[in-house]
Every structure is written in C-alpha cells, then in structure tokens.
PDB file of C-alpha atoms and ligand atoms in Angstrom:
ATOM      1  CA  MET K 424       8.462 -86.527  16.646  1.00 94.00           C
ATOM      2  CA  LYS K 425       8.626 -83.063  15.107  1.00 97.00           C
ATOM      3  CA  GLU K 426       6.871 -80.292  17.012  1.00 98.00           C
ATOM      4  CA  LEU K 427       5.699 -76.754  16.317  1.00 98.00           C
ATOM      5  CA  LYS K 428       5.280 -74.363  19.233  1.00 98.00           C
ATOM      6  CA  ILE K 429       2.470 -71.864  18.741  1.00 99.00           C
ATOM      7  CA  LEU K 430       1.908 -68.828  20.981  1.00 99.00           C
ATOM      8  CA  TYR K 431      -1.782 -67.919  20.982  1.00 98.00           C
ATOM      9  CA  LEU K 432      -2.178 -64.298  22.070  1.00 98.00           C
ATOM     10  CA  TYR K 433      -5.185 -63.098  24.066  1.00 98.00           C
ATOM     11  CA  PRO K 434      -7.505 -66.038  23.237  1.00 98.00           C
ATOM     12  CA  ASP K 435      -9.951 -64.745  25.854  1.00 97.00           C
ATOM     13  CA  ILE K 436     -10.043 -61.205  24.438  1.00 96.00           C
ATOM     14  CA  LEU K 437      -9.391 -61.363  20.698  1.00 95.00           C
ATOM     15  CA  GLU K 438     -12.077 -63.939  20.038  1.00 91.00           C
ATOM     16  CA  LEU K 439     -15.025 -61.986  18.682  1.00 89.00           C
ATOM     17  CA  TYR K 440     -14.997 -63.413  15.166  1.00 91.00           C
ATOM     18  CA  GLY K 441     -14.203 -67.106  15.626  1.00 95.00           C
ATOM     19  CA  ASP K 442     -10.530 -66.769  14.784  1.00 97.00           C
ATOM     20  CA  PHE K 443      -9.795 -69.584  17.252  1.00 98.00           C
ATOM     21  CA  GLY K 444     -10.724 -71.790  14.316  1.00 98.00           C
ATOM     22  CA  ASN K 445      -7.300 -71.027  12.838  1.00 98.00           C
ATOM     23  CA  ILE K 446      -5.623 -72.667  15.815  1.00 98.00           C
ATOM     24  CA  GLN K 447      -7.893 -75.697  15.423  1.00 98.00           C
ATOM     25  CA  VAL K 448      -6.995 -75.999  11.737  1.00 98.00           C
ATOM     26  CA  LEU K 449      -3.263 -75.715  12.431  1.00 98.00           C
ATOM     27  CA  ARG K 450      -3.503 -78.320  15.193  1.00 98.00           C
ATOM     28  CA  TYR K 451      -5.497 -80.668  12.910  1.00 98.00           C
ATOM     29  CA  ARG K 452      -3.144 -80.298   9.923  1.00 98.00           C
ATOM     30  CA  LEU K 453      -0.090 -80.832  12.086  1.00 98.00           C
ATOM     31  CA  GLU K 454      -1.423 -83.837  14.010  1.00 98.00           C
ATOM     32  CA  GLN K 455      -2.700 -85.517  10.853  1.00 98.00           C
ATOM     33  CA  ARG K 456       0.947 -85.539   9.782  1.00 98.00           C
ATOM     34  CA  GLY K 457       2.277 -86.803  13.083  1.00 97.00           C
ATOM     35  CA  ILE K 458       3.677 -83.425  14.079  1.00 98.00           C
ATOM     36  CA  GLN K 459       3.061 -82.293  17.648  1.00 98.00           C
ATOM     37  CA  ALA K 460       1.168 -78.992  17.957  1.00 98.00           C
ATOM     38  CA  THR K 461       2.124 -77.334  21.240  1.00 99.00           C
ATOM     39  CA  ILE K 462      -0.228 -74.403  21.695  1.00 98.00           C
ATOM     40  CA  ILE K 463       0.502 -71.996  24.540  1.00 98.00           C
ATOM     41  CA  PRO K 464      -2.072 -69.306  25.330  1.00 98.00           C
ATOM     42  CA  TYR K 465      -1.026 -65.934  26.663  1.00 98.00           C
ATOM     43  CA  SER K 466      -3.253 -63.221  28.075  1.00 98.00           C
ATOM     44  CA  ILE K 467      -3.093 -60.333  30.490  1.00 98.00           C
ATOM     45  CA  GLY K 468      -1.513 -61.385  33.804  1.00 98.00           C
ATOM     46  CA  ASP K 469       0.167 -64.510  32.428  1.00 98.00           C
ATOM     47  CA  THR K 470       3.923 -65.068  32.613  1.00 98.00           C
ATOM     48  CA  PRO K 471       5.532 -62.863  29.939  1.00 98.00           C
ATOM     49  CA  PRO K 472       6.469 -65.001  26.939  1.00 98.00           C
ATOM     50  CA  ASN K 473       9.763 -64.912  25.075  1.00 98.00           C
ATOM     51  CA  PHE K 474       8.418 -64.618  21.537  1.00 98.00           C
ATOM     52  CA  SER K 475      11.569 -66.067  19.995  1.00 98.00           C
ATOM     53  CA  ASP K 476      10.923 -69.348  21.812  1.00 98.00           C
ATOM     54  CA  TYR K 477       8.006 -70.002  19.446  1.00 99.00           C
ATOM     55  CA  ASP K 478       7.706 -71.055  15.824  1.00 99.00           C
ATOM     56  CA  LEU K 479       4.420 -69.230  15.231  1.00 99.00           C
ATOM     57  CA  VAL K 480       2.617 -66.387  16.995  1.00 99.00           C
ATOM     58  CA  PHE K 481      -1.122 -66.054  16.363  1.00 98.00           C
ATOM     59  CA  ALA K 482      -3.612 -63.339  17.365  1.00 98.00           C
ATOM     60  CA  GLY K 483      -7.200 -62.823  16.257  1.00 98.00           C
ATOM     61  CA  GLY K 484      -9.663 -59.989  15.980  1.00 97.00           C
ATOM     62  CA  GLY K 485     -11.719 -58.009  18.488  1.00 96.00           C
ATOM     63  CA  ALA K 486     -13.850 -54.935  19.100  1.00 95.00           C
ATOM     64  CA  ASP K 487     -12.331 -51.508  19.717  1.00 95.00           C
ATOM     65  CA  GLN K 488     -12.858 -51.790  23.469  1.00 95.00           C
ATOM     66  CA  GLU K 489     -10.930 -55.032  23.717  1.00 95.00           C
ATOM     67  CA  GLN K 490      -8.142 -53.639  21.582  1.00 96.00           C
ATOM     68  CA  GLU K 491      -7.839 -50.648  23.907  1.00 95.00           C
ATOM     69  CA  ILE K 492      -7.600 -52.944  26.946  1.00 94.00           C
ATOM     70  CA  LEU K 493      -4.951 -55.293  25.600  1.00 95.00           C
ATOM     71  CA  ALA K 494      -2.893 -52.614  23.803  1.00 96.00           C
ATOM     72  CA  GLN K 495      -1.644 -51.442  27.216  1.00 95.00           C
ATOM     73  CA  ASP K 496      -0.478 -54.979  27.940  1.00 97.00           C
ATOM     74  CA  LEU K 497       0.867 -55.695  24.472  1.00 97.00           C
ATOM     75  CA  ILE K 498       3.122 -52.634  24.291  1.00 97.00           C
ATOM     76  CA  GLN K 499       5.508 -54.040  26.932  1.00 98.00           C
ATOM     77  CA  TYR K 500       6.508 -56.780  24.476  1.00 98.00           C
ATOM     78  CA  LYS K 501       7.349 -54.484  21.562  1.00 98.00           C
ATOM     79  CA  GLU K 502      11.119 -55.089  21.548  1.00 98.00           C
ATOM     80  CA  ASN K 503      10.794 -58.788  22.249  1.00 98.00           C
ATOM     81  CA  MET K 504       8.316 -59.175  19.404  1.00 98.00           C
ATOM     82  CA  LYS K 505      10.422 -57.098  17.018  1.00 98.00           C
ATOM     83  CA  GLU K 506      13.350 -59.416  17.786  1.00 98.00           C
ATOM     84  CA  ALA K 507      11.166 -62.459  17.116  1.00 98.00           C
ATOM     85  CA  VAL K 508      10.042 -61.004  13.776  1.00 98.00           C
ATOM     86  CA  GLN K 509      13.686 -60.386  12.851  1.00 98.00           C
ATOM     87  CA  ASN K 510      14.574 -63.934  13.984  1.00 98.00           C
ATOM     88  CA  GLY K 511      12.028 -65.300  11.514  1.00 98.00           C
ATOM     89  CA  VAL K 512       9.254 -66.415  13.882  1.00 99.00           C
ATOM     90  CA  PHE K 513       6.037 -66.551  11.822  1.00 99.00           C
ATOM     91  CA  PHE K 514       3.309 -64.083  12.847  1.00 99.00           C
ATOM     92  CA  LEU K 515      -0.287 -64.645  11.711  1.00 98.00           C
ATOM     93  CA  LEU K 516      -2.354 -61.607  12.715  1.00 98.00           C
ATOM     94  CA  ILE K 517      -6.063 -61.212  12.056  1.00 98.00           C
ATOM     95  CA  CYS K 518      -7.860 -57.865  11.868  1.00 98.00           C
ATOM     96  CA  GLY K 519      -7.648 -56.238  15.320  1.00 97.00           C
ATOM     97  CA  ALA K 520      -4.249 -57.814  15.906  1.00 98.00           C
ATOM     98  CA  TYR K 521      -3.167 -56.719  12.402  1.00 98.00           C
ATOM     99  CA  GLN K 522      -4.084 -53.143  13.268  1.00 98.00           C
ATOM    100  CA  LEU K 523      -2.156 -53.166  16.566  1.00 98.00           C
ATOM    101  CA  PHE K 524       1.155 -54.107  14.916  1.00 98.00           C
ATOM    102  CA  GLY K 525       1.059 -50.785  13.057  1.00 98.00           C
ATOM    103  CA  LYS K 526       1.671 -47.285  14.397  1.00 98.00           C
ATOM    104  CA  TYR K 527      -1.800 -46.825  15.873  1.00 98.00           C
ATOM    105  CA  TYR K 528      -5.471 -47.651  15.585  1.00 98.00           C
ATOM    106  CA  LYS K 529      -7.918 -44.728  15.902  1.00 98.00           C
ATOM    107  CA  GLY K 530     -11.209 -46.224  17.015  1.00 96.00           C
ATOM    108  CA  VAL K 531     -14.711 -45.270  15.990  1.00 94.00           C
ATOM    109  CA  GLU K 532     -14.982 -42.930  19.022  1.00 94.00           C
ATOM    110  CA  GLY K 533     -11.871 -41.103  17.816  1.00 95.00           C
ATOM    111  CA  ASN K 534      -9.801 -42.685  20.606  1.00 95.00           C
ATOM    112  CA  LEU K 535      -6.189 -43.255  19.641  1.00 97.00           C
ATOM    113  CA  ILE K 536      -4.936 -46.729  20.562  1.00 97.00           C
ATOM    114  CA  PRO K 537      -1.139 -46.812  20.309  1.00 96.00           C
ATOM    115  CA  GLY K 538       0.127 -49.716  18.237  1.00 97.00           C
ATOM    116  CA  LEU K 539       3.412 -51.545  18.519  1.00 97.00           C
ATOM    117  CA  GLY K 540       4.818 -49.600  15.598  1.00 97.00           C
ATOM    118  CA  ILE K 541       6.612 -52.710  14.370  1.00 97.00           C
ATOM    119  CA  PHE K 542       5.329 -51.763  10.925  1.00 97.00           C
ATOM    120  CA  ASP K 543       4.645 -48.293   9.514  1.00 97.00           C
ATOM    121  CA  TYR K 544       1.024 -48.659   8.481  1.00 98.00           C
ATOM    122  CA  TYR K 545      -1.765 -47.065  10.546  1.00 98.00           C
ATOM    123  CA  THR K 546      -5.513 -47.540  10.853  1.00 98.00           C
ATOM    124  CA  GLU K 547      -8.382 -45.120  11.417  1.00 98.00           C
ATOM    125  CA  ALA K 548     -12.024 -46.085  11.813  1.00 97.00           C
ATOM    126  CA  LEU K 549     -14.637 -43.889  10.159  1.00 95.00           C
ATOM    127  CA  ALA K 550     -16.613 -41.768  12.642  1.00 94.00           C
ATOM    128  CA  ASP K 551     -19.878 -43.279  11.398  1.00 95.00           C
ATOM    129  CA  ARG K 552     -20.049 -46.647  13.197  1.00 94.00           C
ATOM    130  CA  LYS K 553     -22.461 -47.892  10.538  1.00 96.00           C
ATOM    131  CA  LYS K 554     -19.719 -47.560   7.934  1.00 97.00           C
ATOM    132  CA  ARG K 555     -17.859 -50.844   8.263  1.00 97.00           C
ATOM    133  CA  CYS K 556     -16.261 -53.115   5.699  1.00 98.00           C
ATOM    134  CA  ILE K 557     -18.443 -56.184   6.146  1.00 98.00           C
ATOM    135  CA  GLY K 558     -18.868 -59.126   3.840  1.00 98.00           C
ATOM    136  CA  ASN K 559     -17.228 -61.955   1.987  1.00 98.00           C
ATOM    137  CA  ILE K 560     -13.878 -61.240   0.440  1.00 98.00           C
ATOM    138  CA  VAL K 561     -11.570 -62.940  -2.050  1.00 98.00           C
ATOM    139  CA  ILE K 562      -7.998 -61.889  -2.692  1.00 98.00           C
ATOM    140  CA  ASN K 563      -5.267 -63.162  -4.945  1.00 98.00           C
ATOM    141  CA  THR K 564      -1.823 -63.679  -3.465  1.00 98.00           C
ATOM    142  CA  LYS K 565       1.362 -65.574  -4.237  1.00 98.00           C
ATOM    143  CA  LEU K 566       2.529 -68.362  -1.948  1.00 98.00           C
ATOM    144  CA  ASN K 567       6.019 -69.605  -2.882  1.00 96.00           C
ATOM    145  CA  GLY K 568       5.460 -67.949  -6.247  1.00 96.00           C
ATOM    146  CA  LYS K 569       2.147 -69.741  -6.853  1.00 98.00           C
ATOM    147  CA  GLU K 570      -0.919 -67.602  -7.501  1.00 98.00           C
ATOM    148  CA  THR K 571      -3.448 -68.550  -4.832  1.00 98.00           C
ATOM    149  CA  LYS K 572      -6.962 -67.289  -4.151  1.00 98.00           C
ATOM    150  CA  ILE K 573      -7.672 -66.654  -0.487  1.00 99.00           C
ATOM    151  CA  ILE K 574     -11.305 -66.599   0.666  1.00 98.00           C
ATOM    152  CA  GLY K 575     -12.536 -64.978   3.873  1.00 98.00           C
ATOM    153  CA  PHE K 576     -14.994 -62.702   5.611  1.00 98.00           C
ATOM    154  CA  GLU K 577     -14.227 -59.157   6.669  1.00 98.00           C
ATOM    155  CA  ASN K 578     -15.820 -57.084   9.422  1.00 98.00           C
ATOM    156  CA  HIS K 579     -13.858 -53.951  10.285  1.00 98.00           C
ATOM    157  CA  GLY K 580     -14.479 -50.251  10.703  1.00 97.00           C
ATOM    158  CA  GLY K 581     -10.771 -49.572  10.604  1.00 98.00           C
ATOM    159  CA  GLN K 582      -9.359 -48.287   7.340  1.00 98.00           C
ATOM    160  CA  THR K 583      -5.657 -49.132   6.985  1.00 98.00           C
ATOM    161  CA  PHE K 584      -3.204 -46.835   5.212  1.00 98.00           C
ATOM    162  CA  ASP K 585       0.464 -46.891   4.145  1.00 98.00           C
ATOM    163  CA  ILE K 586       0.709 -50.558   3.208  1.00 98.00           C
ATOM    164  CA  HIS K 587       3.623 -51.118   0.823  1.00 98.00           C
ATOM    165  CA  THR K 588       3.651 -54.936   0.881  1.00 98.00           C
ATOM    166  CA  PRO K 589       0.012 -56.093   0.799  1.00 98.00           C
ATOM    167  CA  PHE K 590      -1.097 -59.672   1.379  1.00 99.00           C
ATOM    168  CA  GLY K 591      -3.019 -59.691  -1.880  1.00 98.00           C
ATOM    169  CA  ASP K 592      -5.068 -58.081  -4.610  1.00 98.00           C
ATOM    170  CA  VAL K 593      -8.786 -57.739  -3.898  1.00 98.00           C
ATOM    171  CA  LEU K 594     -10.932 -59.718  -6.344  1.00 98.00           C
ATOM    172  CA  PHE K 595     -14.164 -59.377  -4.339  1.00 98.00           C
ATOM    173  CA  GLY K 596     -14.906 -57.293  -1.232  1.00 98.00           C
ATOM    174  CA  ASN K 597     -13.206 -54.207   0.253  1.00 98.00           C
ATOM    175  CA  GLY K 598      -9.696 -54.932   1.535  1.00 98.00           C
ATOM    176  CA  ASN K 599      -7.603 -52.557   3.636  1.00 98.00           C
ATOM    177  CA  LYS K 600     -10.233 -49.829   3.268  1.00 98.00           C
ATOM    178  CA  PHE K 601     -13.341 -49.079   1.283  1.00 98.00           C
ATOM    179  CA  GLY K 602     -12.555 -49.281  -2.432  1.00 93.00           C
ATOM    180  CA  ASP K 603      -8.998 -50.460  -1.871  1.00 96.00           C
ATOM    181  CA  HIS K 604      -7.547 -52.884  -4.407  1.00 97.00           C
ATOM    182  CA  LYS K 605      -5.149 -54.306  -1.848  1.00 98.00           C
ATOM    183  CA  GLU K 606      -5.713 -56.290   1.306  1.00 99.00           C
ATOM    184  CA  GLY K 607      -3.612 -57.026   4.355  1.00 99.00           C
ATOM    185  CA  PHE K 608       0.140 -56.967   4.888  1.00 98.00           C
ATOM    186  CA  PHE K 609       2.663 -59.650   3.945  1.00 98.00           C
ATOM    187  CA  LEU K 610       6.375 -59.361   4.618  1.00 98.00           C
ATOM    188  CA  ASP K 611       8.522 -62.518   4.791  1.00 97.00           C
ATOM    189  CA  ASN K 612       7.360 -64.206   8.000  1.00 98.00           C
ATOM    190  CA  VAL K 613       4.425 -61.924   8.791  1.00 98.00           C
ATOM    191  CA  ILE K 614       0.917 -62.235   7.359  1.00 99.00           C
ATOM    192  CA  ALA K 615      -1.551 -59.708   8.723  1.00 98.00           C
ATOM    193  CA  THR K 616      -5.008 -59.724   7.214  1.00 98.00           C
ATOM    194  CA  TYR K 617      -8.617 -58.662   7.656  1.00 98.00           C
ATOM    195  CA  LEU K 618      -9.821 -62.104   6.628  1.00 98.00           C
ATOM    196  CA  HIS K 619     -11.851 -63.939   9.226  1.00 98.00           C
ATOM    197  CA  GLY K 620     -13.636 -67.100   8.204  1.00 93.00           C
ATOM    198  CA  PRO K 621     -11.830 -68.647  10.049  1.00 97.00           C
ATOM    199  CA  LEU K 622      -9.141 -67.839   7.524  1.00 98.00           C
ATOM    200  CA  LEU K 623      -7.316 -71.169   7.478  1.00 98.00           C
ATOM    201  CA  SER K 624     -10.466 -73.300   7.379  1.00 98.00           C
ATOM    202  CA  LYS K 625     -11.275 -71.866   3.953  1.00 97.00           C
ATOM    203  CA  ASN K 626      -7.684 -71.847   2.722  1.00 98.00           C
ATOM    204  CA  PRO K 627      -5.854 -75.128   3.406  1.00 98.00           C
ATOM    205  CA  GLU K 628      -3.027 -74.138   1.053  1.00 98.00           C
ATOM    206  CA  LEU K 629      -2.300 -71.104   3.207  1.00 98.00           C
ATOM    207  CA  ALA K 630      -2.333 -73.245   6.358  1.00 98.00           C
ATOM    208  CA  ASP K 631       0.169 -75.633   4.800  1.00 98.00           C
ATOM    209  CA  TYR K 632       2.299 -72.749   3.526  1.00 98.00           C
ATOM    210  CA  ILE K 633       2.646 -71.480   7.094  1.00 98.00           C
ATOM    211  CA  ILE K 634       3.312 -74.983   8.490  1.00 98.00           C
ATOM    212  CA  GLN K 635       5.929 -75.628   5.796  1.00 98.00           C
ATOM    213  CA  TYR K 636       7.676 -72.309   6.519  1.00 98.00           C
ATOM    214  CA  CYS K 637       7.812 -73.031  10.258  1.00 98.00           C
ATOM    215  CA  LEU K 638       9.091 -76.604   9.842  1.00 98.00           C
ATOM    216  CA  HIS K 639      11.728 -75.562   7.306  1.00 98.00           C
ATOM    217  CA  ARG K 640      12.994 -72.777   9.552  1.00 98.00           C
ATOM    218  CA  LYS K 641      13.039 -74.967  12.685  1.00 98.00           C
ATOM    219  CA  TYR K 642      14.498 -78.171  11.259  1.00 98.00           C
ATOM    220  CA  GLN K 643      16.577 -76.602   8.488  1.00 96.00           C
ATOM    221  CA  GLU K 644      15.420 -79.138   5.932  1.00 92.00           C
ATOM    222  CA  ASP K 645      13.263 -79.062   2.827  1.00 89.00           C
ATOM    223  CA  VAL K 646       9.851 -80.112   4.044  1.00 88.00           C
ATOM    224  CA  VAL K 647       7.375 -81.844   1.753  1.00 92.00           C
ATOM    225  CA  LEU K 648       4.087 -82.092   3.590  1.00 97.00           C
ATOM    226  CA  GLU K 649       2.092 -85.271   3.086  1.00 97.00           C
ATOM    227  CA  PRO K 650      -1.108 -84.199   1.277  1.00 98.00           C
ATOM    228  CA  LEU K 651      -4.292 -84.330   3.354  1.00 98.00           C
ATOM    229  CA  ASN K 652      -7.771 -85.131   2.086  1.00 98.00           C
ATOM    230  CA  ASP K 653      -9.068 -81.613   1.416  1.00 98.00           C
ATOM    231  CA  GLU K 654     -12.016 -82.767  -0.683  1.00 98.00           C
ATOM    232  CA  PHE K 655     -14.601 -80.889   1.372  1.00 97.00           C
ATOM    233  CA  GLU K 656     -12.463 -77.770   1.713  1.00 97.00           C
ATOM    234  CA  ASN K 657     -11.921 -77.693  -2.048  1.00 98.00           C
ATOM    235  CA  LYS K 658     -15.602 -78.297  -2.821  1.00 98.00           C
ATOM    236  CA  ALA K 659     -16.540 -75.435  -0.515  1.00 98.00           C
ATOM    237  CA  ARG K 660     -13.907 -73.207  -2.134  1.00 98.00           C
ATOM    238  CA  GLU K 661     -15.223 -73.996  -5.595  1.00 98.00           C
ATOM    239  CA  GLN K 662     -18.749 -73.076  -4.537  1.00 98.00           C
ATOM    240  CA  LEU K 663     -17.603 -69.860  -2.892  1.00 98.00           C
ATOM    241  CA  LEU K 664     -15.335 -68.763  -5.756  1.00 98.00           C
ATOM    242  CA  ASN K 665     -18.108 -69.368  -8.272  1.00 98.00           C
ATOM    243  CA  ARG K 666     -20.535 -67.397  -6.130  1.00 98.00           C
ATOM    244  CA  PHE K 667     -18.245 -64.441  -5.525  1.00 98.00           C
ATOM    245  CA  LEU K 668     -16.281 -64.275  -8.763  1.00 98.00           C
ATOM    246  CA  HIS K 669     -18.441 -65.785 -11.465  1.00 94.00           C
ATOM    247  CA  SER K 670     -22.048 -64.986 -10.682  1.00 84.00           C
TER     248      SER K 670
HETATM  249  N1  LIG N1250     -12.220 -53.186  16.102  1.00 75.05           N
HETATM  250  C1  LIG N1250     -11.484 -53.167  14.842  1.00 75.05           C
HETATM  251  C2  LIG N1250     -12.314 -52.557  13.705  1.00 75.05           C
HETATM  252  O1  LIG N1250     -13.514 -52.415  13.832  1.00 75.05           O
HETATM  253  C3  LIG N1250     -11.088 -54.588  14.476  1.00 75.05           C
HETATM  254  C4  LIG N1250     -12.289 -55.464  14.167  1.00 75.05           C
HETATM  255  C5  LIG N1250     -11.923 -56.924  14.029  1.00 75.05           C
HETATM  256  O2  LIG N1250     -10.989 -57.416  14.647  1.00 75.05           O
HETATM  257  N2  LIG N1250     -12.715 -57.655  13.176  1.00 75.05           N
HETATM  258  O3  LIG N1250     -11.745 -52.247  12.651  1.00 75.05           O
END
C-alpha cells in the first residue's frame, strides 16, 4: 500500500481559522484511493522532526500572539526546513505560517517577529487593528499548466511585500495586501497562501495536485489519481463562483 507521510506543524497553536480541515481533506482523498495517510503532529516540546523524512509539511494560521510564541521554537529548524524545501518536500502554508517563512512578520502592536527567512518576502500589519483583509476571495492560478480558480476566505492584518512568484491573480478579494492583484506565494514545491476555508475543502483540484506531486516524487512514477465523486464540492464551487464573480 502506498503511503504519504504528512508533518502537521503546531496543530494546537495554529488552529484559529479551521485550517485543520485541510488535513482532513488530504486524509479523506488519500484513503478513498487506498493510500495510507500517516499524519504526524509536531508542537513545542515534541521530539524535533527531520523535515526531509516527510512528503508534505502543513501549517495553518493563527493570531499574532501565537505566532510570536511559536516563532521562537520554529527558528531552530530553519536549516533543516531549508534542506527539505531543496529536497522537494511539499510545503503547504496558510496565512500565519505563510508569513513566518518570510524574513519577518511585524505584528499589529509593531512587534517584530523574526521569520525563517527561507523566502525573501516580508509582512507588516497595519497599526490600525480594525484594518484587516477579511472576506471571501477567489484567485486564478495554474496547476500543471491548467488555469484553475481557487476559492477561499481571508482574514489577515498582515500585508505581504516582495512576492515575485505569487500563488495567483486576485479575481475577488484582497490578496497579499489591500488592493493587491496577486495572492500568496508559489515556488515549485511550496504553496503559501492567505486562503482559509479550509482551503482544500473548497478546491479538490488543488488537493489532488498536491497529492499527485507527493506521490510522483516519492514513487518516481507517473501517478494518475482515480477520480473521486466531487459532485457536492463542484456544486458549492459553482454557487460561490457565481456569487463572487458574476453577481
Ligand atoms: N496574525 C496574522 C495576521 O493577522 C495571521 C492571521 C492568520 O493566520 N489568519 O495577519
């Protein structure tokens, strides 16, 4: 039986916006295809992981305070994570986690939270805590060359700068900062995005794209995933796309 090993970072801390749902969707879409989903949580105080031992690393979003707490723990893994990124391990990073892989995140109180600096972007929250990018969001991206609309929900004060390889073009909503036409960060085996939702529950094609990448890399074979019944997901998508793009 094929298996994917998923490292789930700080599930007890980065869980403010329901991003755990992404793990549930990955587990479901793997097990429906007879592929074992081995999900290993890691949080502060646990045995340090070797990131290259995993096929996928996932981390969700959280409030500034939680980011400040875990940043001090996360920084010790900078080199190990960089190596895993270079080895091709897939990283799916949502919002707060996205921010912490850049140079720094300056919180709403003006506090500077050092990031891992694995990528050159940086994030600064506006001083007015009422000024947050909140709402539904739709972006257009390319997955294996195929134009794909990605639907989500954003809730971030952080405004992210210096992105040269965005995840997608904003069709509805804010994106990396107020009035930005780009959202997220996408480079080879790293997708970092502001889209909660949970992201993968609203975008089965993206979930399968990530699964396909991980299986191909691990088993060194062209993987054709057996289609799943996504009738409800697609009906929901149709409703949402009509509401956000065509009303
Ligand atoms: N605390 C960060 C911000 O407000 C990240 C929020 C989140 O993870 N949704 O920008």
